Coordinates of C-alpha atoms and ligand atoms in Angstrom, one line a residue:
X1 CA 7.0 76.5 71.7
X2 CA 10.1 78.2 72.9
X3 CA 10.8 76.8 76.4
X4 CA 11.1 73.0 76.6
X5 CA 7.7 71.3 77.5
X6 CA 7.1 70.9 81.3
X7 CA 5.9 67.2 80.9
X8 CA 6.5 64.4 78.6
X9 CA 2.8 63.3 78.9
X10 CA -0.1 65.4 80.1
X11 CA -3.4 63.5 80.7
X12 CA -6.7 65.2 81.0
X13 CA -9.2 63.4 83.2
X14 CA -8.9 61.0 86.2
X15 CA -11.7 58.5 85.3
X16 CA -11.0 54.9 84.5
X17 CA -9.4 55.9 81.2
X18 CA -7.1 58.6 82.6
X19 CA -6.1 57.0 85.7
X20 CA -5.0 53.8 83.8
X21 CA -3.3 55.8 81.0
X22 CA -1.4 57.7 83.8
X23 CA -0.2 54.5 85.6
X24 CA 1.0 53.0 82.3
X25 CA 2.9 56.1 81.4
X26 CA 4.2 56.7 84.8
X27 CA 5.7 53.3 85.0
X28 CA 8.1 54.2 82.2
X29 CA 9.7 57.0 84.3
X30 CA 8.7 59.7 82.1
X31 CA 7.5 63.0 83.5
X32 CA 3.7 62.6 83.6
X33 CA 1.1 65.0 84.7
X34 CA -2.7 64.4 85.3
X35 CA -5.0 67.4 85.1
X36 CA -8.4 67.3 86.4
X37 CA -11.2 69.1 88.4
X38 CA -11.1 66.3 91.2
X39 CA -14.0 67.1 93.5
X40 CA -13.8 64.6 96.3
X41 CA -15.6 63.8 99.6
X42 CA -13.0 63.5 102.3
X43 CA -15.5 62.9 105.0
X44 CA -15.0 59.8 107.4
X45 CA -17.4 57.0 106.8
X46 CA -20.9 57.9 108.2
X47 CA -21.8 54.4 109.1
X48 CA -20.4 51.4 111.0
X49 CA -18.6 49.5 108.1
X50 CA -18.7 46.3 110.1
X51 CA -22.5 46.2 110.2
X52 CA -24.9 44.8 107.6
X53 CA -27.6 46.9 105.9
X54 CA -30.3 45.2 107.9
X55 CA -28.4 45.7 111.3
X56 CA -27.9 49.3 110.4
X57 CA -31.6 49.7 109.3
X58 CA -32.7 48.2 112.8
X59 CA -30.2 50.0 115.0
X60 CA -28.7 53.3 113.7
X61 CA -30.8 56.2 114.8
X62 CA -28.7 58.6 112.6
X63 CA -29.2 56.7 109.4
X64 CA -31.4 59.2 107.7
X65 CA -28.0 61.4 107.4
X66 CA -26.6 59.0 104.8
X67 CA -29.7 57.3 103.4
X68 CA -31.7 60.5 102.7
X69 CA -28.8 63.1 102.8
X70 CA -29.1 66.6 103.7
X71 CA -31.2 67.5 100.9
X72 CA -33.4 64.6 99.7
X73 CA -35.2 66.7 97.1
X74 CA -31.9 67.4 95.2
X75 CA -30.8 63.7 95.7
X76 CA -34.0 62.3 94.3
X77 CA -34.0 65.0 91.4
X78 CA -30.4 63.8 90.5
X79 CA -31.6 60.2 90.7
X80 CA -33.6 60.9 87.6
X81 CA -30.3 61.5 85.7
X82 CA -28.3 58.7 87.2
X83 CA -30.7 56.0 88.3
X84 CA -31.0 55.1 91.9
X85 CA -27.2 54.2 92.2
X86 CA -26.2 57.9 92.8
X87 CA -26.7 57.9 96.6
X88 CA -26.3 61.1 98.6
X89 CA -22.8 60.7 99.6
X90 CA -21.8 60.3 95.9
X91 CA -23.5 63.3 94.6
X92 CA -20.2 65.2 94.7
X93 CA -19.4 63.3 91.7
X94 CA -21.5 65.6 89.6
X95 CA -21.0 68.8 91.6
X96 CA -21.3 72.0 89.4
X97 CA -21.8 69.7 86.4
X98 CA -24.1 72.2 84.5
X99 CA -21.6 75.1 85.1
X100 CA -18.5 73.2 84.2
X101 CA -19.9 71.2 81.2
X102 CA -22.9 73.2 79.9
X103 CA -24.9 70.9 77.6
X104 CA -28.4 71.5 76.2
X105 CA -30.7 69.0 74.7
X106 CA -34.2 67.7 74.8
X107 CA -33.4 64.2 73.8
X108 CA -30.2 63.3 75.6
X109 CA -29.4 63.7 79.4
X110 CA -25.9 62.5 80.3
X111 CA -24.0 62.5 83.4
X112 CA -20.7 64.4 83.2
X113 CA -18.6 63.9 86.2
X114 CA -16.4 66.5 88.0
X115 CA -15.4 63.9 90.7
X116 CA -11.9 62.6 91.5
X117 CA -12.1 59.3 89.5
X118 CA -14.7 60.6 87.1
X119 CA -18.0 58.4 86.7
X120 CA -15.9 55.6 88.3
X121 CA -16.8 57.2 91.6
X122 CA -20.2 55.3 91.5
X123 CA -19.7 52.8 88.6
X124 CA -21.4 49.4 89.1
X125 CA -18.0 47.6 88.5
X126 CA -19.4 45.1 85.9
X127 CA -16.5 44.0 83.7
X128 CA -16.2 42.5 80.3
X129 CA -13.2 41.5 78.2
X130 CA -14.5 42.1 74.7
X131 CA -14.0 39.4 72.0
X132 CA -11.8 40.0 69.0
X133 CA -14.5 40.9 66.7
X134 CA -16.0 43.3 69.0
X135 CA -12.6 45.1 69.5
X136 CA -11.9 45.2 65.7
X137 CA -15.5 46.6 65.2
X138 CA -14.7 49.4 67.8
X139 CA -11.6 50.0 65.9
X140 CA -9.1 48.5 68.2
X141 CA -6.6 46.0 67.1
X142 CA -7.2 42.8 69.2
X143 CA -3.5 41.9 69.0
X144 CA -1.9 42.9 72.2
X145 CA -5.0 43.8 74.1
X146 CA -4.9 40.6 76.4
X147 CA -1.6 42.2 77.8
X148 CA -3.5 45.6 78.4
X149 CA -6.5 43.7 79.8
X150 CA -4.3 41.9 82.2
X151 CA -2.5 45.1 83.4
X152 CA -6.0 46.8 83.8
X153 CA -7.5 43.8 85.5
X154 CA -4.5 43.4 87.8
X155 CA -4.9 47.0 89.1
X156 CA -8.8 47.0 89.4
X157 CA -8.9 43.6 91.1
X158 CA -11.7 41.3 89.6
X159 CA -13.6 38.4 90.8
X160 CA -16.0 36.1 89.1
X161 CA -16.5 32.5 87.8
X162 CA -14.3 31.1 85.2
X163 CA -16.4 28.0 84.5
X164 CA -19.9 29.0 83.7
X165 CA -21.9 30.0 80.5
X166 CA -20.3 33.3 80.2
X167 CA -16.6 32.0 80.3
X168 CA -16.0 31.6 76.7
X169 CA -17.1 35.3 76.2
X170 CA -14.3 36.7 78.3
X171 CA -11.5 34.8 76.6
X172 CA -9.3 37.8 76.2
X173 CA -8.8 38.1 80.0
X174 CA -6.3 35.8 81.6
X175 CA -8.4 33.6 84.0
X176 CA -5.6 33.3 86.3
X177 CA -6.1 37.0 87.2
X178 CA -9.8 36.5 88.3
X179 CA -10.2 36.0 92.0
X180 CA -12.8 33.4 93.2
X181 CA -16.5 34.6 93.0
X182 CA -18.3 36.1 96.0
X183 CA -21.2 34.0 96.9
X184 CA -24.5 34.9 95.0
X185 CA -27.5 36.1 97.0
X186 CA -30.5 33.8 97.5
X187 CA -32.5 35.4 94.9
X188 CA -29.8 35.0 92.3
X189 CA -29.1 31.4 93.2
X190 CA -32.6 30.3 92.3
X191 CA -32.5 32.1 89.0
X192 CA -29.3 30.5 87.9
X193 CA -30.4 27.1 89.1
X194 CA -33.4 27.4 86.7
X195 CA -31.1 28.4 83.8
X196 CA -28.6 25.5 84.6
X197 CA -31.5 23.1 84.4
X198 CA -31.8 23.9 80.6
X199 CA -28.3 25.4 79.9
X200 CA -27.4 23.5 76.8
X201 CA -30.8 24.4 75.2
X202 CA -30.5 28.0 76.1
X203 CA -26.9 28.3 74.9
X204 CA -27.9 26.8 71.5
X205 CA -30.3 29.5 71.1
X206 CA -27.8 32.2 72.0
X207 CA -28.8 32.9 75.5
X208 CA -25.9 32.9 78.2
X209 CA -26.4 33.4 81.8
X210 CA -23.8 33.5 84.5
X211 CA -22.4 35.2 87.5
X212 CA -21.4 38.8 86.9
X213 CA -17.7 39.5 86.5
X214 CA -17.1 42.3 88.9
X215 CA -14.2 44.8 89.8
X216 CA -14.8 43.7 93.5
X217 CA -12.4 41.8 95.7
X218 CA -13.1 38.5 97.2
X219 CA -9.6 38.3 98.5
X220 CA -7.5 41.1 100.0
X221 CA -5.2 42.9 97.6
X222 CA -2.6 45.3 98.7
X223 CA -4.3 48.0 101.1
X224 CA -7.7 46.8 99.7
X225 CA -10.0 44.2 101.4
X226 CA -12.3 41.4 100.4
X227 CA -15.8 42.5 100.1
X228 CA -17.5 42.4 103.6
X229 CA -20.9 41.4 102.3
X230 CA -22.7 43.9 104.3
X231 CA -24.8 45.0 101.4
X232 CA -23.7 48.7 101.8
X233 CA -21.8 49.0 98.5
X234 CA -24.0 51.7 97.2
X235 CA -23.6 53.7 100.3
X236 CA -19.8 53.8 100.8
X237 CA -16.6 51.8 99.9
X238 CA -16.2 49.5 102.7
X239 CA -12.6 48.0 102.7
X240 CA -12.0 49.7 99.3
X241 CA -13.2 46.4 97.8
X242 CA -15.0 47.8 94.8
X243 CA -12.5 49.4 92.5
X244 CA -12.5 53.2 92.2
X245 CA -10.0 55.1 90.0
X246 CA -9.0 57.3 92.9
X247 CA -7.1 54.4 94.5
X248 CA -4.8 54.4 91.3
X249 CA -4.3 58.1 91.7
X250 CA -3.5 57.8 95.4
X251 CA -0.7 55.2 94.4
X252 CA 0.6 57.4 91.6
X253 CA 0.9 60.5 93.9
X254 CA 3.8 58.5 95.6
X255 CA 5.7 58.5 92.3
X256 CA 8.3 61.3 92.0
X257 CA 7.7 61.6 88.1
X258 CA 4.0 62.1 88.6
X259 CA 2.3 65.6 89.0
X260 CA -1.3 66.0 90.0
X261 CA -2.9 69.1 88.6
X262 CA -6.1 69.1 90.5
X263 CA -8.8 71.8 90.6
X264 CA -8.3 72.8 86.9
X265 CA -10.7 72.8 83.9
X266 CA -9.1 72.2 80.6
X267 CA -10.5 74.6 78.0
X268 CA -8.5 74.0 74.8
X269 CA -5.3 72.8 73.4
X270 CA -2.8 74.3 70.8
X271 CA -0.8 71.5 69.2
X272 CA 2.3 71.8 67.1
X273 CA 5.3 69.6 65.9
X274 CA 7.3 70.1 69.2
X275 CA 4.4 69.5 71.7
X276 CA 1.0 70.8 73.0
X277 CA 0.0 73.7 75.2
X278 CA -3.1 73.0 77.3
X279 CA -5.2 76.1 78.4
X280 CA -7.1 75.9 81.5
X281 CA -8.9 77.7 84.3
X282 CA -7.9 77.4 87.8
X283 CA -11.0 76.6 89.5
X284 CA -10.0 78.0 92.9
X285 CA -8.6 81.4 91.7
X286 CA -10.4 81.7 88.5
X287 CA -7.1 82.5 86.7
X288 CA -6.1 81.3 83.3
X289 CA -3.3 78.8 83.3
X290 CA -1.4 76.9 80.7
X291 CA 0.6 73.7 80.8
X292 CA 2.9 72.2 78.1
X293 CA 3.8 68.7 77.2
X294 CA 5.3 66.7 74.5
X295 CA 2.2 64.7 74.3
X296 CA -1.3 65.3 75.5
X297 CA -3.8 62.5 76.2
X298 CA -7.5 63.3 76.1
X299 CA -9.3 61.2 78.7
X300 CA -12.0 63.6 79.7
X301 CA -14.8 61.1 78.9
X302 CA -16.2 60.8 75.3
X303 CA -18.4 63.8 75.6
X304 CA -15.8 66.3 77.0
X305 CA -12.9 65.0 74.9
X306 CA -15.1 65.8 71.8
X307 CA -15.9 69.2 73.5
X308 CA -12.2 69.9 73.8
X309 CA -11.4 69.0 70.2
X310 CA -14.2 71.3 68.9
X311 CA -13.2 74.2 71.4
X312 CA -9.6 73.9 70.4
X313 CA -10.5 74.7 66.8
X314 CA -13.2 77.2 67.7
X315 CA -15.4 75.1 65.5
X316 CA -19.1 76.0 65.9
X317 CA -20.2 74.2 62.6
X318 CA -19.1 70.6 62.9
X319 CA -21.3 67.8 64.5
X320 CA -19.6 65.0 66.2
X321 CA -21.3 61.7 66.5
X322 CA -22.1 60.4 69.9
X323 CA -22.7 56.7 71.1
X324 CA -24.6 55.8 74.1
X325 CA -26.2 52.4 74.9
X326 CA -30.0 52.6 74.9
X327 CA -31.0 51.3 78.3
X328 CA -34.2 50.1 79.9
X329 CA -35.0 48.9 83.5
X330 CA -37.2 45.9 84.1
X331 CA -39.0 45.4 87.5
X332 CA -39.6 41.6 87.8
X333 CA -40.8 39.2 90.5
X334 CA -39.0 35.9 91.0
X335 CA -41.6 33.4 91.6
X336 CA -39.1 30.9 93.4
X337 CA -38.5 33.6 96.1
X338 CA -42.2 34.6 96.9
X339 CA -42.6 34.5 100.6
X340 CA -39.1 32.9 101.1
X341 CA -36.4 34.4 103.4
X342 CA -33.2 35.7 101.9
X343 CA -29.7 35.4 103.3
X344 CA -28.6 38.6 104.9
X345 CA -24.9 38.5 103.8
X346 CA -24.5 39.7 100.2
X347 CA -22.9 42.3 98.1
X348 CA -25.2 45.0 96.6
X349 CA -23.8 44.9 93.0
X350 CA -25.1 43.0 90.0
X351 CA -25.5 39.3 90.7
X352 CA -26.1 37.8 87.2
X353 CA -25.3 38.6 83.8
X354 CA -27.4 37.6 80.6
X355 CA -25.8 38.0 77.2
X356 CA -28.3 37.4 74.3
X357 CA -26.9 37.0 70.8
X358 CA -28.3 39.6 68.4
X359 CA -27.4 41.1 65.0
X360 CA -26.8 44.8 64.9
X361 CA -25.2 45.4 61.5
X362 CA -23.1 42.4 62.4
X363 CA -23.0 40.0 65.4
X364 CA -23.4 41.3 68.8
X365 CA -25.3 41.0 72.0
X366 CA -28.1 42.4 74.1
X367 CA -27.0 42.5 77.8
X368 CA -29.0 42.3 81.0
X369 CA -27.6 42.8 84.6
X370 CA -29.7 41.2 87.3
X371 CA -29.8 42.8 90.7
X372 CA -31.6 41.7 93.8
X373 CA -33.0 45.0 94.9
X374 CA -32.8 45.7 98.6
X375 CA -30.2 48.2 99.9
X376 CA -31.0 51.0 97.5
X377 CA -34.1 51.2 99.5
X378 CA -37.6 50.5 98.0
X379 CA -38.9 54.2 98.3
X380 CA -36.4 55.1 95.6
X381 CA -38.4 53.0 93.2
X382 CA -41.8 54.4 94.2
X383 CA -42.1 56.8 91.5
X384 CA -41.7 54.1 88.7
X385 CA -44.3 51.9 90.2
X386 CA -47.6 52.6 88.5
X387 CA -49.6 52.6 91.8
X388 CA -50.4 55.3 94.3
X389 CA -47.4 55.7 96.8
X390 CA -49.0 53.9 99.8
X391 CA -50.2 51.0 97.8
X392 CA -46.9 51.1 95.9
X393 CA -44.9 50.7 99.1
X394 CA -47.0 47.9 100.3
X395 CA -46.7 46.2 97.0
X396 CA -43.0 46.5 97.2
X397 CA -42.7 45.3 100.8
X398 CA -44.7 42.2 100.1
X399 CA -42.5 41.1 97.3
X400 CA -39.3 42.2 99.1
X401 CA -37.1 39.0 98.6
X402 CA -38.5 38.2 95.3
X403 CA -38.1 41.7 93.9
X404 CA -35.6 41.6 90.9
X405 CA -34.2 44.5 88.8
X406 CA -32.9 43.8 85.4
X407 CA -30.9 46.5 83.6
X408 CA -30.9 46.0 79.9
X409 CA -28.4 47.6 77.5
X410 CA -28.7 47.6 73.8
X411 CA -25.7 48.2 71.3
X412 CA -25.4 51.5 69.7
X413 CA -23.8 52.6 66.4
X414 CA -23.1 56.0 64.7
X415 CA -25.9 57.9 63.0
X416 CA -26.5 61.4 61.7
X417 CA -29.4 61.6 63.9
X418 CA -27.2 61.4 67.1
X419 CA -24.7 64.3 67.5
X420 CA -23.1 66.9 69.6
X421 CA -22.1 70.4 68.4
X422 CA -20.6 73.5 70.2
X423 CA -22.5 76.7 70.2
X424 CA -20.9 80.2 71.0
X425 CA -23.0 82.1 73.5
X426 CA -22.2 85.4 75.4
X427 CA -22.0 83.5 78.6
X428 CA -19.5 81.0 77.1
X429 CA -19.7 77.8 74.8
X430 CA -22.6 75.4 75.3
X431 CA -22.6 71.8 73.9
X432 CA -25.8 71.0 72.0
X433 CA -26.8 67.5 71.6
X434 CA -29.5 65.7 69.8
X435 CA -30.2 62.0 69.8
X436 CA -33.0 60.1 68.0
X437 CA -33.7 56.6 66.8
X438 CA -35.4 55.7 63.6
X439 CA -38.6 53.6 63.5
X440 CA -36.6 50.6 62.3
X441 CA -34.0 51.1 65.2
X442 CA -36.9 51.2 67.8
X443 CA -38.5 48.1 66.4
X444 CA -35.1 46.4 66.7
X445 CA -34.8 47.3 70.4
X446 CA -38.5 46.3 70.9
X447 CA -38.1 42.9 69.3
X448 CA -34.9 42.0 71.2
X449 CA -36.3 43.4 74.5
X450 CA -39.5 41.1 74.0
X451 CA -37.2 38.0 73.5
X452 CA -35.4 38.7 76.6
X453 CA -38.5 39.3 78.6
X454 CA -39.7 35.9 77.3
X455 CA -36.4 34.4 78.6
X456 CA -37.0 35.9 82.1
X457 CA -40.5 34.5 82.1
X458 CA -39.0 31.0 81.4
X459 CA -36.7 31.5 84.4
X460 CA -39.9 32.4 86.4
X461 CA -38.9 35.9 86.8
X462 CA -42.0 37.7 85.9
X463 CA -41.6 41.3 84.4
X464 CA -44.0 43.8 86.1
X465 CA -43.0 46.8 84.1
X466 CA -40.4 48.4 82.0
X467 CA -38.9 51.8 82.6
X468 CA -37.3 53.6 79.6
X469 CA -35.4 56.6 81.0
X470 CA -34.3 59.5 78.8
X471 CA -31.5 58.6 76.5
X472 CA -28.1 59.1 78.3
X473 CA -29.2 57.1 81.5
X474 CA -27.0 54.2 80.6
X475 CA -24.1 56.4 81.4
X476 CA -22.0 54.7 78.7
X477 CA -20.7 57.2 76.3
X478 CA -18.4 56.9 73.3
X479 CA -17.7 57.8 69.7
X480 CA -17.1 61.5 69.3
X481 CA -13.7 61.1 67.8
X482 CA -14.0 57.8 66.1
X483 CA -11.1 55.7 64.8
X484 CA -10.5 56.0 61.1
X485 CA -7.5 54.8 59.0
X486 CA -8.2 57.9 56.9
X487 CA -6.7 61.3 57.9
X488 CA -9.8 63.2 58.5
X489 CA -10.5 65.9 61.1
X490 CA -12.0 64.9 64.4
X491 CA -11.2 61.2 63.8
X492 CA -8.5 59.1 65.7
X493 CA -5.7 57.0 63.9
X494 CA -5.6 53.4 65.0
X495 CA -2.7 54.1 67.2
X496 CA -4.6 56.7 69.1
X497 CA -3.3 59.8 67.7
X498 CA -6.0 62.5 66.9
X499 CA -5.9 63.3 63.2
X500 CA -5.1 66.9 62.4
X501 CA -3.7 67.7 66.0
X502 CA -0.1 66.9 66.2
X503 CA 0.9 65.2 69.4
X504 CA -2.7 64.9 70.9
X505 CA -3.9 61.4 71.6
X506 CA -7.4 60.0 72.5
X507 CA -7.1 57.7 75.5
X508 CA -11.0 57.3 76.3
X509 CA -14.0 55.9 74.5
X510 CA -14.3 59.0 72.3
X511 CA -12.3 56.9 69.6
X512 CA -14.8 54.1 69.7
X513 CA -16.9 53.8 66.4
X514 CA -19.1 51.2 67.8
X515 CA -20.6 50.6 71.1
X516 CA -21.2 47.1 72.3
X517 CA -24.0 46.2 74.7
X518 CA -21.4 44.9 77.1
X519 CA -20.1 47.4 79.7
X520 CA -17.2 49.3 78.3
X521 CA -15.1 50.3 81.2
X522 CA -12.6 47.5 81.7
X523 CA -11.9 47.9 77.9
X524 CA -11.6 51.8 78.4
X525 CA -9.0 51.1 81.1
X526 CA -6.9 48.6 78.8
X527 CA -7.2 50.6 75.7
X528 CA -6.2 53.8 77.6
X529 CA -3.1 51.9 78.6
X530 CA -2.5 50.8 75.0
X531 CA -2.7 54.4 73.9
X532 CA -0.3 55.7 76.6
X533 CA 2.1 52.8 75.6
X534 CA 1.9 54.1 72.0
X535 CA 2.6 57.7 73.0
X536 CA 5.5 56.4 74.9
X537 CA 6.8 54.5 72.0
X538 CA 6.5 57.7 69.7
X539 CA 8.4 59.7 72.5
X540 CA 11.2 57.1 72.3
X541 CA 11.4 57.1 68.6
X542 CA 11.6 60.9 68.5
X543 CA 14.4 60.8 71.1
X544 CA 16.2 58.2 69.2
X545 CA 15.8 60.2 66.1
X546 CA 17.1 63.4 67.7
X547 CA 20.2 61.8 69.2
Ligands
FAD601 C1 -23.9 54.7 88.3 C2 -23.0 54.2 87.3 C3 -22.9 52.8 87.1 C4 -22.0 52.4 86.1 N1 -21.9 51.2 86.0 C5 -20.9 50.6 85.2 C6 -20.8 49.1 84.9 O1 -21.1 48.4 85.7 N2 -19.7 48.6 84.0 C7 -19.2 49.6 83.2 O2 -18.4 49.1 82.2 N3 -19.4 51.0 83.3 C8 -20.3 51.5 84.2 N4 -20.4 52.8 84.2 C9 -19.8 53.7 83.2 C10 -18.4 54.0 83.7 O3 -18.3 54.7 84.9 C11 -17.8 54.8 82.6 O4 -17.8 54.1 81.4 C12 -16.3 55.3 82.8 O5 -16.3 56.0 84.1 C13 -15.8 56.2 81.7 O6 -14.5 56.5 82.1 P1 -13.6 57.8 81.4 O7 -12.4 57.7 82.3 O8 -13.5 57.5 80.0 O9 -14.5 59.0 81.6 P2 -15.0 59.6 82.9 O10 -15.2 58.5 84.0 O11 -16.3 60.5 82.5 O12 -13.9 60.5 83.4 C14 -13.6 61.7 82.8 C15 -12.7 62.5 83.8 O13 -12.3 63.7 83.0 C16 -12.6 64.9 83.8 N5 -12.9 66.0 82.9 C17 -13.7 66.1 81.9 N6 -13.7 67.3 81.3 C18 -12.7 67.9 81.8 C19 -11.9 69.2 81.5 N7 -12.5 70.0 80.6 N8 -10.9 69.6 82.4 C20 -10.4 68.8 83.4 N9 -11.0 67.5 83.6 C21 -12.1 67.1 82.9 C22 -13.7 64.5 84.6 O14 -14.0 65.3 85.8 C23 -13.4 63.0 85.0 O15 -12.4 63.1 86.1 C24 -21.3 53.2 85.2 C25 -21.4 54.8 85.6 C26 -22.2 55.1 86.6 C27 -22.3 56.7 86.8

């Protein structure tokens, strides 16, 4: 590299990982740039943010515009990929996904975000601080992580309980940082009461249930407001109460040492002893561009950081592992709520979290998030109800306040049966992916699901059906460039450096060598900060050696 690099640190991606890495790096005063595609939807809110979901349903004559969107067919088709959470106004999050990130597979259907804030544009905000043994299993040294969890949680703003059955499982998060919980809704209250009546018995058999820890404010924080409990959280971001990575990017843009390189697709990197050059395409002009930095941090999401590593070596032979939580949805009826009214004021996100101890090559959990389904609109579930549409809608209306959705996540580990590989085509490179589970793995999932369903029945939540979406629908991805103490290609050193690519670091979940069932994103933010801090330390050491 002849000219001095333009930046000290260049980060690819503005999701939870990239935005938190950028914040950690920028606080050092170093020259930091964040490069991304960054599609956004700068439209003013389409609904009255002070009104509750039920008021809006009763009174707004224009509600079709945001509940159905301009193109309901496309919206419902995309719903198949992301679950019902991807509401019309958030569809920009995957704009041009198939052109920007071509991926072919008949067994793996992931979401790859082109939005400002990555998949964080619509994430469900469920947070977990992992236990030491889980971090070690992933490949992250637990020492030092509480500090990075604290910075990540301080930025995101987290609320929840610090005195229920789940509390011992979030010991790595300073409880002083957690805002008081928002009130539970009526449905969740009855389920929790039932659990608490036999809490000791459940806990001794490894079943923990408590209020979900969420990156949602219950008290104002900076320019963000406490959740208004209007049950419109899937349709907009009232008061910015649910954390979105774009709030972090907005703050960073005020820093003189931060450069936002938006509208660029990173194609490949060339690394050397003095720094890294990142080749990109300017998405507005179509022109090739290149940026140089002393250190490059990959935070393009696990799939695309893996893709970038393969493309940079023009490697069409190697297969990289891919981790993704297998994920099932259960539709259940809470008998305690049958025919009972429910309070109107509520937030829309997960109410309760179940953690069930399990063994998956070592101790882990199976996770279930419990939602009281209302504001996502019942018609969106119709295609998953085994009844003709008319009867299906009647059935859902009758059950309304008792209707409960349970989202189950199973842990995942690497296997030669689950991989991604780059393929050269005349039209450009395409990522191929294949994911299959052995009979023993499927039996493991089945057995643990059975135990969880029996637990639900014990809580008088009766499962009506289990929906098993195509693999990828959990939208939790990791593991393409796994941590390894050995210096092997396509692996990451414990300090975050990508082996065989000088000055390149992996700041997202690509480096994880195990995928716990617990939601990964708070840990992604904390680990991205840890990796950025390591890169800064290496820069400081190089400067000291040169002077
Ligand atoms: C509906 C939904 C609900 C979810 N709920 C939860 C939850 O409750 N709890 C939880 O823990 N997790 C949840 N998740 C998952 C969570 O959103 C992801 O784990 C998280 O966003 C991953 O962060 P990341 O920054 O590593 O990657 P991403 O969010 O994927 O961000 C990657 C970024 O890199 C950019 N990028 C990629 N390739 C390139 C390239 N070549 N050039 C330039 N830029 C590039 C992308 O545009 C994006 O900005 C949910 C996700 C969705 C969609």
